[in-house]
Coordinates of C-alpha atoms in Angstrom, one line a residue:
Chain A
M54 CA 6.1 13.1 35.7
R55 CA 4.9 16.5 36.4
S56 CA 6.5 18.8 34.0
A57 CA 7.7 18.5 30.5
V58 CA 9.1 20.5 27.5
V59 CA 8.8 19.7 23.9
V60 CA 11.8 20.6 21.7
G61 CA 10.8 20.7 18.3
T62 CA 7.0 21.5 17.4
G63 CA 6.5 19.6 14.2
L64 CA 4.0 16.9 13.7
I65 CA 5.3 14.4 16.4
G66 CA 6.2 17.1 18.9
T67 CA 3.1 19.0 18.8
S68 CA 1.0 15.8 19.0
I69 CA 2.7 14.9 22.1
A70 CA 2.2 18.1 23.6
L71 CA -1.5 18.1 22.8
A72 CA -1.7 14.5 24.3
L73 CA 0.1 15.7 27.5
R74 CA -2.2 19.0 27.6
G75 CA -5.3 16.6 27.4
R76 CA -3.9 14.8 30.5
G77 CA -3.5 18.1 32.6
L78 CA 0.4 18.8 32.2
V79 CA 1.0 22.1 30.3
P80 CA 4.3 21.6 28.2
H81 CA 6.8 24.2 27.5
L82 CA 7.2 24.6 23.7
I83 CA 10.4 25.4 21.9
D84 CA 11.3 25.4 18.1
A85 CA 14.0 26.6 16.2
D86 CA 11.4 28.2 14.0
P87 CA 9.5 30.7 16.4
A88 CA 6.4 30.9 14.4
A89 CA 6.1 27.1 14.5
A90 CA 6.2 27.1 18.4
R91 CA 3.7 29.9 18.4
L92 CA 1.2 27.9 16.1
A93 CA 1.7 25.1 18.4
E94 CA 0.6 27.0 21.5
D95 CA -2.4 28.5 19.4
L96 CA -3.5 25.0 18.9
G97 CA -3.8 24.7 22.4
A98 CA -0.3 22.4 23.0
G99 CA 1.2 24.3 25.7
V100 CA 3.1 27.6 26.3
V101 CA 5.9 29.0 24.2
G102 CA 9.4 29.3 25.6
A103 CA 12.0 27.4 27.9
P104 CA 11.2 26.7 31.6
R105 CA 12.8 28.7 34.2
A106 CA 14.0 25.7 36.2
P107 CA 14.6 22.1 34.9
V108 CA 11.4 20.1 34.2
D109 CA 11.3 16.5 34.7
L110 CA 11.4 15.3 31.2
A111 CA 12.5 17.0 27.8
V112 CA 11.3 15.4 24.6
I113 CA 13.5 16.1 21.7
A114 CA 11.5 16.0 18.5
V115 CA 13.6 17.4 15.8
P116 CA 14.9 15.7 12.8
P117 CA 16.8 12.6 13.2
R118 CA 20.3 14.0 12.1
H119 CA 19.9 16.7 14.9
V120 CA 18.9 15.0 17.7
A121 CA 22.2 14.2 19.5
A122 CA 23.6 18.0 18.9
V123 CA 20.2 19.4 20.6
L124 CA 20.4 16.9 23.5
R125 CA 23.9 17.9 24.3
Q126 CA 23.1 21.3 24.1
Q127 CA 19.8 21.0 26.2
Q128 CA 21.9 19.0 28.7
L129 CA 24.4 21.5 29.0
Q130 CA 21.6 24.3 29.5
G131 CA 19.9 22.3 32.0
L132 CA 16.6 22.2 30.4
A133 CA 15.3 19.2 32.1
H134 CA 16.5 16.3 34.4
D135 CA 15.8 13.5 32.0
F136 CA 15.5 13.4 28.1
T137 CA 14.1 11.4 25.6
D138 CA 13.6 11.5 21.8
V139 CA 11.3 10.3 19.0
A140 CA 13.7 9.6 16.0
S141 CA 12.7 6.9 13.9
V142 CA 16.3 5.2 14.1
K143 CA 17.9 4.7 17.5
E144 CA 21.3 3.2 17.2
R145 CA 22.9 6.0 15.4
T146 CA 21.6 8.6 17.7
Q147 CA 22.8 6.8 20.9
Q148 CA 26.4 6.5 19.0
E149 CA 26.2 10.2 18.1
A150 CA 25.1 11.2 21.7
A151 CA 27.8 9.2 23.2
A152 CA 30.5 10.6 20.9
L153 CA 29.3 14.3 21.9
G154 CA 29.7 13.4 25.3
C155 CA 25.9 13.7 26.3
D156 CA 24.8 12.4 29.7
L157 CA 23.4 9.0 28.8
T158 CA 22.2 8.3 32.4
R159 CA 19.5 10.6 31.7
F160 CA 18.7 10.0 28.2
V161 CA 16.3 7.3 26.9
G162 CA 15.5 6.8 23.0
G163 CA 11.9 6.7 22.2
H164 CA 10.3 6.0 18.9
P165 CA 6.6 6.3 18.9
M166 CA 5.3 4.2 16.1
A167 CA 2.8 6.7 14.5
G168 CA 2.8 9.4 11.9
R169 CA 1.0 10.8 9.0
E170 CA 2.1 12.0 5.4
Q171 CA 1.6 15.7 6.4
S172 CA 4.1 17.3 8.6
G173 CA 3.9 20.6 10.8
P174 CA 2.1 21.3 13.8
L175 CA -1.1 22.0 11.8
A176 CA -1.2 18.2 11.1
A177 CA -0.8 17.2 14.8
R178 CA -3.6 15.1 16.7
A179 CA -3.7 14.4 20.4
E180 CA -4.7 10.7 19.5
L181 CA -1.9 10.2 17.1
F182 CA -0.2 7.6 19.2
R183 CA -3.4 5.8 20.9
D184 CA -3.0 2.3 21.0
R185 CA 0.2 2.3 18.8
P186 CA 3.5 0.8 20.1
W187 CA 6.1 3.4 21.6
V188 CA 9.4 1.7 21.6
L189 CA 11.9 2.8 24.4
T190 CA 15.8 1.8 23.7
P191 CA 17.4 2.6 27.1
G192 CA 21.2 2.5 26.7
G193 CA 23.2 0.3 29.5
D194 CA 23.9 3.6 31.4
A195 CA 20.5 5.0 31.5
H196 CA 18.8 5.5 35.2
G197 CA 15.9 4.1 36.1
R198 CA 14.2 7.2 36.8
A199 CA 14.7 8.3 33.0
V200 CA 13.4 5.1 31.9
G201 CA 10.3 5.5 34.1
R202 CA 9.6 9.0 32.8
A203 CA 9.9 8.1 29.2
T204 CA 7.6 5.2 29.8
R205 CA 5.2 7.4 31.6
L206 CA 5.2 9.8 28.7
A207 CA 4.3 6.9 26.3
E208 CA 1.4 6.1 28.7
L209 CA 0.3 9.3 29.0
C210 CA 0.1 9.6 25.0
G211 CA -2.1 6.6 25.0
A212 CA 0.6 4.3 23.5
R213 CA 1.8 0.8 24.2
P214 CA 5.5 1.0 25.8
V215 CA 7.8 -1.7 24.2
V216 CA 11.6 -1.9 25.3
M217 CA 13.9 -3.0 22.6
D218 CA 17.6 -2.9 22.0
P219 CA 18.4 0.0 19.4
R220 CA 19.7 -2.1 17.0
R221 CA 16.9 -4.8 17.3
H222 CA 14.5 -1.8 16.9
D223 CA 16.5 -0.5 13.7
R224 CA 16.3 -3.9 12.3
A225 CA 12.6 -4.3 13.0
V226 CA 11.5 -0.8 11.5
A227 CA 13.8 -1.4 8.5
L228 CA 11.5 -4.3 7.6
V229 CA 8.1 -2.9 8.7
S230 CA 8.6 0.7 7.8
H231 CA 11.8 1.9 6.1
A232 CA 12.1 -0.6 3.4
P233 CA 8.3 -0.5 2.6
H234 CA 8.8 3.3 2.3
V235 CA 11.3 2.8 -0.4
V236 CA 9.6 0.4 -2.1
A237 CA 6.4 2.5 -2.3
S238 CA 8.3 5.4 -3.4
A239 CA 10.0 3.5 -6.5
L240 CA 6.7 2.2 -7.4
A241 CA 5.1 5.9 -7.0
A242 CA 8.1 7.2 -9.1
R243 CA 7.3 4.7 -12.0
L244 CA 3.8 6.5 -12.2
L245 CA 5.4 9.5 -13.5
R246 CA 5.9 7.7 -16.6
G247 CA 2.1 6.8 -17.3
D248 CA -0.2 9.2 -19.1
A249 CA -3.3 10.3 -17.8
S250 CA -5.7 7.6 -19.4
E251 CA -3.5 5.0 -18.0
L252 CA -3.6 6.6 -14.5
G253 CA -7.4 7.0 -14.8
L254 CA -7.7 3.3 -14.4
S255 CA -6.2 3.5 -10.9
G256 CA -7.9 1.9 -8.0
Q257 CA -7.7 1.8 -4.4
G258 CA -4.8 -1.0 -4.6
V259 CA -2.2 1.4 -6.3
R260 CA -3.4 4.5 -3.8
D261 CA -2.9 2.0 -0.7
A262 CA 0.3 0.6 -2.2
T263 CA 1.9 4.0 -2.6
R264 CA 0.3 6.0 0.1
I265 CA 3.4 6.1 2.4
A266 CA 5.4 7.4 -0.5
A267 CA 3.7 10.7 0.1
G268 CA 5.7 11.4 3.1
D269 CA 8.2 14.2 3.2
P270 CA 11.2 13.4 1.1
E271 CA 13.6 15.8 3.4
L272 CA 12.5 14.0 6.6
W273 CA 12.9 10.3 4.8
T274 CA 16.3 10.9 3.5
D275 CA 17.5 11.6 7.0
I276 CA 15.6 8.3 8.3
L277 CA 16.8 6.1 5.4
S278 CA 20.4 7.5 5.8
A279 CA 20.6 7.0 9.4
N280 CA 19.2 3.3 9.0
A281 CA 20.9 2.6 5.7
A282 CA 22.6 -0.9 6.4
A283 CA 19.6 -2.4 7.5
V284 CA 17.3 -1.0 4.9
V285 CA 19.8 -2.4 2.3
D286 CA 19.8 -5.8 4.1
V287 CA 15.7 -5.8 3.5
L288 CA 15.9 -4.3 0.0
T289 CA 18.4 -6.8 -1.0
D290 CA 16.2 -9.8 0.0
F291 CA 13.4 -8.0 -1.6
A292 CA 15.0 -7.6 -4.8
G293 CA 15.6 -11.3 -5.0
E294 CA 11.8 -12.0 -4.7
L295 CA 11.0 -9.5 -7.2
N296 CA 13.8 -11.1 -9.6
T297 CA 12.2 -14.3 -9.3
V298 CA 8.8 -12.9 -10.4
A299 CA 10.5 -10.8 -13.2
Q300 CA 12.3 -13.9 -14.5
A301 CA 9.2 -16.0 -14.4
L302 CA 7.6 -13.5 -16.4
R303 CA 9.9 -13.3 -18.9
D304 CA 9.7 -16.8 -19.4
L305 CA 5.9 -16.7 -19.9
A306 CA 6.1 -13.7 -22.4
D307 CA 9.4 -15.0 -24.3
G308 CA 10.4 -18.6 -23.1
P309 CA 10.2 -22.1 -25.0
P310 CA 6.4 -23.6 -24.0
E311 CA 8.3 -26.4 -21.9
A312 CA 9.5 -23.4 -19.6
R313 CA 6.0 -22.3 -18.8
P314 CA 4.9 -24.7 -16.0
A315 CA 8.1 -24.0 -14.0
A316 CA 7.8 -20.2 -14.4
R317 CA 4.1 -20.4 -13.2
G318 CA 5.1 -22.4 -10.2
H319 CA 7.7 -19.9 -9.5
L320 CA 5.5 -17.1 -9.9
N321 CA 2.8 -18.7 -7.8
T322 CA 5.3 -19.4 -4.9
V323 CA 6.1 -15.7 -4.5
L324 CA 2.3 -14.8 -4.7
V325 CA 1.5 -17.5 -1.9
R326 CA 4.3 -16.2 0.2
G327 CA 3.1 -12.9 -0.1
V328 CA -0.4 -14.1 1.1
Q329 CA 1.3 -15.7 4.1
G330 CA 3.5 -12.7 4.7
R331 CA 0.7 -10.4 4.8
G332 CA -1.2 -12.5 7.3
R333 CA 1.6 -12.5 9.6
L334 CA 0.8 -8.6 10.2
P335 CA -1.1 -7.9 13.3
G336 CA -4.6 -7.6 12.6
T337 CA -4.9 -8.7 9.3
S338 CA -6.9 -12.1 9.8
T339 CA -9.3 -11.1 7.2
G340 CA -6.8 -9.7 4.9
G341 CA -7.6 -6.2 6.0
V342 CA -11.0 -6.2 4.3
R343 CA -13.8 -6.0 6.2
L344 CA -16.9 -8.1 5.2
S345 CA -20.1 -6.1 5.0
G346 CA -23.8 -6.5 4.0
A347 CA -24.7 -9.8 2.6
A348 CA -21.5 -11.3 2.7
A349 CA -21.1 -10.5 6.4
G350 CA -24.4 -11.9 7.5
A351 CA -23.8 -15.3 5.5
Chain B
M233 CA -30.7 -4.9 -23.0
R234 CA -33.5 -6.7 -21.5
S235 CA -31.9 -10.2 -20.7
A236 CA -28.5 -11.5 -19.4
V237 CA -26.9 -14.4 -18.3
V238 CA -23.8 -14.6 -16.0
V239 CA -21.3 -17.2 -16.6
G240 CA -19.3 -17.7 -13.6
T241 CA -20.6 -16.7 -10.2
G242 CA -17.5 -15.9 -8.3
L243 CA -16.9 -12.4 -6.9
I244 CA -17.2 -10.3 -10.0
G245 CA -20.0 -12.5 -11.8
T246 CA -22.1 -12.5 -8.9
S247 CA -21.6 -8.8 -8.1
I248 CA -22.6 -7.9 -11.8
A249 CA -25.8 -10.2 -11.2
L250 CA -26.5 -8.5 -8.0
A251 CA -26.3 -5.1 -9.7
L252 CA -28.5 -6.3 -12.5
R253 CA -31.1 -7.6 -10.3
G254 CA -31.2 -4.1 -8.5
R255 CA -32.1 -2.7 -11.6
G256 CA -35.1 -5.1 -12.4
L257 CA -33.3 -7.6 -14.5
V258 CA -33.2 -11.2 -13.4
P259 CA -30.1 -12.8 -14.8
H260 CA -29.6 -16.5 -15.4
L261 CA -26.7 -18.0 -13.3
I262 CA -24.3 -20.6 -14.7
D263 CA -21.2 -22.1 -13.1
A264 CA -18.9 -25.2 -13.6
D265 CA -19.4 -25.6 -9.6
P266 CA -23.4 -26.1 -9.2
A267 CA -22.9 -25.2 -5.4
A268 CA -21.5 -21.7 -6.4
A269 CA -24.5 -20.9 -8.8
R270 CA -27.1 -22.2 -6.1
L271 CA -25.1 -19.6 -3.5
A272 CA -25.5 -17.0 -5.9
E273 CA -29.2 -17.6 -6.3
D274 CA -29.6 -17.9 -2.5
L275 CA -27.9 -14.2 -2.3
G276 CA -30.6 -12.8 -4.7
A277 CA -28.4 -12.7 -7.8
G278 CA -30.8 -14.4 -10.2
V279 CA -32.0 -17.7 -11.2
V280 CA -29.8 -20.8 -11.6
G281 CA -29.6 -22.4 -15.1
A282 CA -29.4 -21.7 -18.7
P283 CA -32.1 -19.7 -20.8
R284 CA -34.3 -21.4 -22.7
A285 CA -33.7 -18.8 -25.7
P286 CA -30.6 -16.8 -26.4
V287 CA -30.6 -13.6 -24.1
D288 CA -29.3 -10.2 -25.2
L289 CA -26.0 -10.7 -23.4
A290 CA -23.7 -13.3 -21.8
V291 CA -21.2 -12.1 -19.3
I292 CA -18.3 -14.5 -19.2
A293 CA -16.8 -13.8 -15.7
V294 CA -14.6 -17.1 -15.5
P295 CA -10.9 -17.0 -14.7
P296 CA -8.9 -15.1 -17.6
R297 CA -7.3 -18.5 -19.0
H298 CA -10.8 -20.0 -19.7
V299 CA -12.6 -17.0 -21.1
A300 CA -12.0 -17.7 -25.0
A301 CA -12.8 -21.6 -24.6
V302 CA -16.1 -20.7 -22.7
L303 CA -16.9 -17.9 -25.0
R304 CA -16.6 -20.5 -28.1
Q305 CA -18.6 -23.2 -26.1
Q306 CA -21.4 -20.8 -25.2
Q307 CA -21.4 -19.2 -28.8
L308 CA -21.8 -22.9 -30.2
Q309 CA -24.5 -23.4 -27.6
G310 CA -26.5 -20.1 -28.7
L311 CA -26.3 -18.8 -25.1
A312 CA -26.8 -15.2 -26.0
H313 CA -26.8 -13.1 -29.0
D314 CA -24.1 -10.8 -27.7
F315 CA -20.9 -11.5 -25.3
T316 CA -18.9 -9.9 -23.2
D317 CA -16.1 -10.9 -20.3
V318 CA -14.6 -9.3 -17.4
A319 CA -11.0 -10.6 -17.4
S320 CA -8.2 -8.6 -16.2
V321 CA -6.1 -8.9 -19.4
K322 CA -7.6 -8.2 -22.8
E323 CA -5.1 -8.7 -25.8
R324 CA -4.4 -12.2 -25.0
T325 CA -8.1 -13.2 -24.7
Q326 CA -9.0 -11.5 -28.0
Q327 CA -6.1 -13.4 -29.6
E328 CA -7.2 -16.8 -28.3
A329 CA -10.9 -16.3 -29.2
A330 CA -9.9 -15.2 -32.7
A331 CA -7.7 -18.7 -32.8
L332 CA -10.6 -20.6 -31.6
G333 CA -12.8 -19.2 -34.3
C334 CA -15.2 -17.5 -31.9
D335 CA -17.6 -14.7 -33.7
L336 CA -15.7 -11.5 -32.7
T337 CA -18.7 -9.4 -34.4
R338 CA -20.7 -10.6 -31.3
F339 CA -17.9 -10.3 -28.7
V340 CA -16.8 -7.0 -26.8
G341 CA -13.9 -7.5 -24.2
G342 CA -14.6 -5.9 -20.7
H343 CA -12.7 -5.1 -17.6
P344 CA -14.7 -3.7 -14.7
M345 CA -11.8 -2.2 -12.6
A346 CA -12.9 -3.1 -9.2
G347 CA -12.2 -6.1 -7.0
R348 CA -11.6 -7.4 -3.3
E349 CA -9.2 -9.4 -1.5
Q350 CA -12.0 -12.1 -1.1
S351 CA -13.2 -14.2 -3.9
G352 CA -16.3 -16.2 -4.4
P353 CA -20.0 -15.1 -4.2
L354 CA -20.2 -14.7 -0.5
A355 CA -17.8 -11.8 -1.3
A356 CA -19.9 -10.1 -3.9
R357 CA -21.9 -6.8 -3.5
A358 CA -24.1 -5.0 -5.9
E359 CA -22.1 -1.7 -5.6
L360 CA -18.6 -3.1 -6.1
F361 CA -18.5 -1.2 -9.7
R362 CA -20.1 2.2 -8.6
D363 CA -18.2 5.1 -10.1
R364 CA -15.3 2.7 -11.0
P365 CA -14.0 2.6 -14.6
W366 CA -15.3 -0.2 -16.7
V367 CA -12.8 -0.6 -19.7
L368 CA -14.4 -1.9 -22.9
T369 CA -12.0 -3.4 -25.6
P370 CA -14.2 -3.9 -28.9
G371 CA -12.2 -5.3 -31.5
G372 CA -12.4 -4.3 -35.2
D373 CA -15.0 -6.7 -36.1
A374 CA -17.2 -5.9 -33.2
H375 CA -20.8 -4.9 -34.0
G376 CA -22.4 -1.8 -32.8
R377 CA -25.4 -3.8 -31.0
A378 CA -22.6 -5.8 -29.0
V379 CA -20.7 -2.6 -28.2
G380 CA -23.9 -1.1 -27.0
R381 CA -24.8 -3.9 -24.8
A382 CA -21.4 -4.3 -23.1
T383 CA -21.7 -0.2 -22.4
R384 CA -25.2 -0.6 -21.0
L385 CA -24.0 -3.5 -18.7
A386 CA -21.4 -1.1 -17.3
E387 CA -24.0 1.6 -16.8
L388 CA -26.4 -0.7 -15.0
C389 CA -23.7 -1.6 -12.7
G390 CA -23.1 2.0 -11.8
A391 CA -19.5 2.0 -13.6
R392 CA -18.0 4.7 -15.9
P393 CA -17.5 2.8 -19.3
V394 CA -14.1 3.5 -20.8
V395 CA -13.1 2.2 -24.4
M396 CA -9.6 1.5 -25.0
D397 CA -7.6 -0.3 -27.4
P398 CA -6.9 -4.1 -25.8
R399 CA -3.0 -3.5 -25.8
R400 CA -3.4 0.0 -24.5
H401 CA -5.4 -1.4 -21.9
D402 CA -2.9 -4.0 -20.9
R403 CA -0.4 -1.6 -20.6
A404 CA -2.3 0.7 -18.3
V405 CA -3.4 -2.1 -16.0
A406 CA 0.3 -3.4 -15.6
L407 CA 1.2 -0.1 -14.5
V408 CA -1.5 0.6 -12.0
S409 CA -2.7 -2.9 -11.1
H410 CA -0.3 -5.8 -11.9
A411 CA 3.0 -4.6 -11.2
P412 CA 1.7 -2.9 -7.8
H413 CA 0.5 -6.4 -7.1
V414 CA 3.8 -8.2 -7.6
V415 CA 5.7 -5.4 -5.7
A416 CA 3.2 -5.8 -2.7
S417 CA 3.7 -9.6 -2.8
A418 CA 7.3 -9.2 -2.8
L419 CA 7.4 -7.0 0.1
A420 CA 5.0 -9.1 2.0
A421 CA 6.9 -12.1 1.2
R422 CA 9.9 -10.7 2.8
L423 CA 7.7 -10.3 6.2
L424 CA 8.0 -14.1 6.6
R425 CA 11.5 -13.6 7.6
G426 CA 10.5 -11.0 10.4
D427 CA 9.7 -12.2 14.2
A428 CA 7.0 -11.3 16.2
S429 CA 8.4 -8.6 17.8
E430 CA 9.6 -7.1 14.7
L431 CA 6.3 -7.4 12.9
G432 CA 4.8 -6.0 16.3
L433 CA 5.9 -2.6 15.2
S434 CA 3.9 -2.8 12.1
G435 CA 1.6 0.3 11.4
Q436 CA -0.9 1.4 8.8
G437 CA 1.8 2.1 6.6
V438 CA 3.0 -1.5 5.9
R439 CA -0.5 -2.7 6.1
D440 CA -1.6 -0.6 3.3
A441 CA 1.6 -1.2 1.1
T442 CA 0.8 -5.0 1.2
R443 CA -2.9 -5.1 1.2
I444 CA -3.2 -6.3 -2.2
A445 CA -0.9 -9.0 -1.7
A446 CA -3.6 -10.8 0.1
G447 CA -5.5 -11.4 -3.2
D448 CA -6.0 -14.9 -4.6
P449 CA -2.7 -16.6 -5.6
E450 CA -4.1 -18.6 -8.4
L451 CA -6.3 -15.9 -10.1
W452 CA -2.9 -13.5 -10.0
T453 CA -0.9 -16.3 -11.6
D454 CA -3.3 -16.4 -14.4
I455 CA -3.6 -12.5 -14.5
L456 CA 0.2 -11.8 -14.7
S457 CA 0.9 -14.7 -16.8
A458 CA -1.5 -13.2 -19.2
N459 CA -0.1 -9.9 -19.1
A460 CA 3.6 -11.0 -18.6
A461 CA 5.5 -8.7 -21.0
A462 CA 3.8 -5.8 -20.0
V463 CA 4.3 -6.4 -16.3
V464 CA 7.9 -7.2 -16.9
D465 CA 8.3 -3.6 -18.6
V466 CA 7.1 -1.8 -15.5
L467 CA 9.0 -4.1 -13.1
T468 CA 12.5 -3.3 -15.0
D469 CA 11.8 0.4 -14.4
F470 CA 10.9 -0.1 -11.0
A471 CA 13.9 -2.3 -10.4
G472 CA 16.0 0.6 -11.8
E473 CA 14.5 3.1 -9.2
L474 CA 15.1 0.5 -6.5
N475 CA 18.4 -0.1 -7.5
T476 CA 19.4 3.7 -7.4
V477 CA 18.1 3.7 -3.7
A478 CA 20.1 0.6 -2.7
Q479 CA 23.4 1.9 -4.3
A480 CA 23.0 5.2 -2.5
L481 CA 22.0 3.5 0.9
R482 CA 25.1 1.3 0.4
D483 CA 27.3 4.4 0.0
L484 CA 25.7 5.9 3.1
A485 CA 26.4 2.5 5.0
D486 CA 29.9 1.8 4.2
G487 CA 31.3 4.3 1.3
P488 CA 33.6 6.8 1.7
P489 CA 32.4 10.1 3.4
E490 CA 32.8 12.2 0.2
A491 CA 30.5 9.8 -1.5
R492 CA 27.6 10.6 1.0
P493 CA 26.3 14.1 -0.4
A494 CA 25.9 12.8 -3.8
A495 CA 24.1 9.3 -2.3
R496 CA 21.9 11.6 -0.1
G497 CA 21.0 13.4 -3.4
H498 CA 20.2 10.2 -5.2
L499 CA 18.1 9.0 -2.4
N500 CA 16.3 12.2 -2.0
T501 CA 15.6 12.4 -6.0
V502 CA 13.8 9.0 -5.8
L503 CA 11.7 10.2 -2.8
V504 CA 11.0 13.5 -4.4
R505 CA 10.0 11.4 -7.5
G506 CA 7.8 9.2 -5.2
V507 CA 5.8 12.0 -4.0
Q508 CA 5.4 13.7 -7.7
G509 CA 4.3 10.1 -9.0
R510 CA 1.8 9.6 -6.2
G511 CA 0.4 13.0 -6.7
R512 CA -0.6 12.2 -10.2
L513 CA -3.2 9.2 -9.1
P514 CA -6.9 10.8 -9.3
G515 CA -8.2 11.9 -6.2
T516 CA -4.7 12.3 -4.4
S517 CA -4.6 15.7 -4.1
T518 CA -3.8 15.6 -0.4
G519 CA -1.5 12.7 -0.3
G520 CA -4.8 10.5 0.5
V521 CA -4.9 11.9 3.9
R522 CA -7.7 13.8 5.0
L523 CA -7.2 16.5 7.5
S524 CA -9.7 16.6 10.2
G525 CA -10.1 18.4 13.8
A526 CA -8.0 21.5 14.0
A527 CA -6.0 20.7 11.4
A528 CA -8.6 21.0 8.6
G529 CA -10.0 24.2 10.3
A530 CA -6.8 26.3 9.9

């Protein structure tokens, strides 16, 4: 892959462009907001404007609900030979692109598993994707050249390409990203009802538990809307676990003494399952806490 | 305060003892498990064994449900002139201590707002409490000398002493610590149903959102049991926020097209409230994400 264009110079698009610049490519930069494209150029991400001749790969880095329409438009204009995107939900986009009559032989869906709470080109970093998974979801019609170029893009950004079926991807991200976002948002929303002295007791625990809730609500409304069924499935299971705990706590607060041992047991079971589930996350063998000082030496 | 004894050399007790050692005191160390006390001594936290004469302050650092009984026993034995504890729930302990006939003029409840996912003396650190709130919940009978010594303990550990009513403390920690723990545990428990390729897409978001779920299930069963009513109150509100999102997602997945704009609106509202609630946490003005490099300079 020797030439590329990035359509949409937000956080992800600009980060990709910066990463490509670091590998010697000079991407073209296009954004519906000319100021955003110029800002990305000022940050050293490439050159503003459409290429004169089709480039090897166009990276559609626009909000999820616009991907299919932008793909269709840019394919009609001959912006590039092959196309990929970066949206967090893959099946819906694939369906929309098919419905709009896009050339699916030249399109491979992509999802770099990286992000930040900030958005826009100023938050972009060339190293955003380093050692992160970058999921590719080629449809049945996709040509090998398009798959190869999307894969090369992920590699040039320092990411680990992973090929998955679009539906399977969407179920996976519902579990490890979208449902956690909803849970963090609902938890953070409850903080609005605390007063300053209560919130003054906050520690790193609640800060970490709600960190992702700081993400852009408009973008996340899009993402969650596009993956609604899979997210609901995870949330339904989650609500079941939560309800087990709530009922146990009600029994412990108000129930008869003879109900308490069973209630403690139900409570403990969910907490143990939490430790086990947490331990299944890659790279959490020590529970995510680094030992230091005397503890590490002992 | 010139002399102290720490009863219970787990994470918190040993960390307090290490902090006192750093300020020139040599605490006595007692634990129901003699090996734990010896380990704390080996780590430089003090000297194993009860003092021959009463010390100024005894720090009861045993699991929450044992605090009142240990306080009663150690008051009868004349271990110290004044007493404090470190349990995460204050009202229940105060009630239990009164019911057992403890001398409440010489007891001031305390709760250093710090912890780690690991437990035991090996995880202890002298700096664990530095710049953290340390809540003191003196009952109406507490003498000024006891309040002063408990306050001094917090200061010697580098913490910020905060005086609160026990019930108010319990409601505050339900909001900023206990309910978030339950939510993180239920979310982490759901991860048990994901397969390795799904969990392989996990990023820092879900790791942060579930970090506190790695905490000791036995300790947390105790804590949540002792603060059940306040935690249920927070979880009930949280479940309401969550249910709003789940219903909106169901409408977006399966509902009629005319229901979608309202559903998107409900979803967006919770996400916006999440950003606002998150922004109320101390020290999160940038959403907890540090800008760096080009972004920070711009």
